[in-house]
Amino acid sequence: MVQVRFEDTSGGLDAAVASMFEAFGGGRGLLKSSRDVFLKVNGIDFKPHVYTSPEVVAAVVRYFQRQGARHVYVMENSTQGNFTRLVFDICGMKKVCDDTGAVPVYLDETAEIPMFLPGLESFVQIPDFIHEHLIRRRRENLYISIPKLKTHSMTTVT
């Protein structure tokens, strides 16, 4: 069952993030055997209001570091002809990674492998990073999506 939770941020982002994850059992309870955390942000572009708030991402990174995470990865595969590395640099996500020690993962720069989709009866290319960490070793790693409430041209697509 999918659960959605909203938090009041008037007491600060760190407190709101902690409260949110505590409601789901707390960071230590969410960490899996590798203690690695993979954060999927939205960053299709660097225009205002189309990417996940870097401040929220920083608060989530800090939270899981305090909870004992070994590595925290911040990943995205920008679309619409953008380079993720450039989007991260301009929107401030790279600075978040530099300041917190999180590892940026530019999925558009990783190698790809074919994956068969039975429902479509065809192959698609997916980043090998995703296959290795979030498919093959999914039971060992924690994956968290930190979406942006969609207000851009890809709203109905993503």
XYZ file of C-alpha atoms in Angstrom:
158
model
C 0.000 0.000 0.000
C 1.306 3.417 -0.953
C 1.384 5.934 1.853
C 1.638 9.673 1.361
C 2.594 12.036 4.133
C 2.837 15.810 4.312
C 4.944 17.682 6.862
C 4.848 21.244 8.123
C 8.216 22.869 7.384
C 7.740 25.944 9.573
C 10.031 24.335 12.175
C 12.751 23.789 9.575
C 13.436 21.215 6.915
C 15.625 18.990 9.090
C 12.841 18.618 11.667
C 10.206 18.013 8.977
C 12.333 15.373 7.246
C 13.056 13.625 10.550
C 9.366 13.622 11.479
C 8.409 12.219 8.101
C 10.843 9.308 8.210
C 10.175 8.610 11.888
C 6.527 8.050 10.936
C 7.723 5.164 8.734
C 9.878 3.541 11.397
C 12.889 5.848 11.387
C 16.021 5.946 9.306
C 17.851 3.158 11.107
C 14.889 0.864 10.575
C 14.638 1.788 6.902
C 18.322 1.195 6.130
C 19.063 -2.176 4.579
C 22.130 -4.409 4.875
C 24.447 -2.295 2.691
C 23.427 0.875 4.570
C 23.525 2.628 1.165
C 20.762 5.098 0.283
C 19.806 5.964 -3.289
C 17.860 9.214 -3.651
C 16.057 9.756 -6.951
C 15.385 13.442 -7.480
C 13.557 15.237 -10.273
C 15.816 17.377 -12.409
C 14.673 17.389 -16.007
C 15.900 20.945 -16.418
C 17.440 23.822 -14.471
C 14.549 26.228 -15.029
C 12.790 27.427 -11.861
C 10.166 25.099 -10.399
C 11.048 21.990 -12.430
C 13.467 20.257 -10.066
C 13.366 18.851 -6.545
C 14.344 21.422 -3.941
C 18.085 21.096 -3.227
C 17.381 22.175 0.352
C 15.006 19.232 0.839
C 17.538 16.849 -0.695
C 20.259 18.182 1.627
C 18.008 17.624 4.649
C 17.299 14.028 3.563
C 21.011 13.358 3.006
C 21.884 14.743 6.452
C 19.104 12.722 8.074
C 20.304 9.397 6.679
C 23.926 10.214 7.434
C 22.930 10.776 11.070
C 21.044 7.469 10.970
C 24.156 5.546 9.936
C 24.045 5.486 6.135
C 27.317 4.331 4.611
C 26.870 6.177 1.292
C 24.089 8.426 0.035
C 23.712 8.704 -3.737
C 21.726 11.473 -5.463
C 20.709 10.389 -8.954
C 18.816 11.582 -11.993
C 18.668 11.219 -15.763
C 17.680 14.613 -17.138
C 15.475 14.702 -20.203
C 14.595 17.040 -23.041
C 18.161 17.213 -24.333
C 19.672 18.310 -21.026
C 22.819 16.900 -19.443
C 22.255 15.847 -15.839
C 25.710 17.077 -14.801
C 24.855 20.567 -16.109
C 21.392 20.561 -14.508
C 22.878 19.501 -11.135
C 25.497 22.250 -11.346
C 23.076 25.046 -12.233
C 20.194 24.110 -9.915
C 22.415 23.574 -6.859
C 22.202 19.777 -6.549
C 25.962 19.393 -7.151
C 26.639 21.864 -4.328
C 24.390 19.807 -2.044
C 26.467 16.737 -2.875
C 29.742 18.606 -2.364
C 28.597 20.108 0.947
C 27.137 16.895 2.402
C 29.432 14.267 0.926
C 26.612 12.655 -1.052
C 27.631 11.045 -4.334
C 26.043 12.534 -7.473
C 25.069 9.945 -10.080
C 24.496 11.230 -13.595
C 22.526 8.339 -15.052
C 22.895 9.704 -18.583
C 26.659 9.161 -18.258
C 26.540 5.535 -17.085
C 26.793 2.487 -19.305
C 23.529 0.854 -20.350
C 22.369 -2.725 -20.517
C 19.382 -4.272 -22.295
C 16.389 -5.271 -20.195
C 13.505 -7.307 -21.552
C 10.009 -6.007 -20.808
C 7.646 -8.996 -21.011
C 4.500 -6.876 -21.314
C 5.894 -5.090 -24.354
C 7.768 -8.103 -25.701
C 10.783 -5.917 -26.380
C 14.080 -4.757 -24.939
C 14.872 -1.313 -23.558
C 18.196 0.121 -22.484
C 18.529 0.949 -18.785
C 21.492 2.369 -16.864
C 23.681 -0.443 -15.554
C 23.907 1.503 -12.271
C 20.145 1.076 -11.813
C 20.278 -2.598 -12.719
C 23.138 -3.335 -10.333
C 22.009 -1.383 -7.270
C 18.231 -1.190 -7.530
C 17.261 -4.362 -9.365
C 19.913 -7.014 -8.762
C 20.778 -5.834 -5.218
C 17.428 -4.255 -4.325
C 17.134 -6.132 -1.033
C 20.444 -4.638 0.136
C 19.817 -0.987 -0.740
C 17.312 1.685 0.246
C 15.695 3.596 -2.626
C 13.820 6.832 -1.947
C 12.107 8.967 -4.561
C 12.060 12.677 -3.727
C 9.734 14.021 -6.396
C 8.908 17.526 -7.409
C 5.215 18.339 -7.594
C 4.990 18.539 -11.363
C 4.410 21.967 -12.849
C 6.160 21.555 -16.185
C 5.705 20.151 -19.671
C 6.475 16.560 -18.606
C 3.705 16.513 -15.963
C 1.544 14.003 -17.792
C 4.529 11.889 -18.864
C 6.409 11.423 -15.602
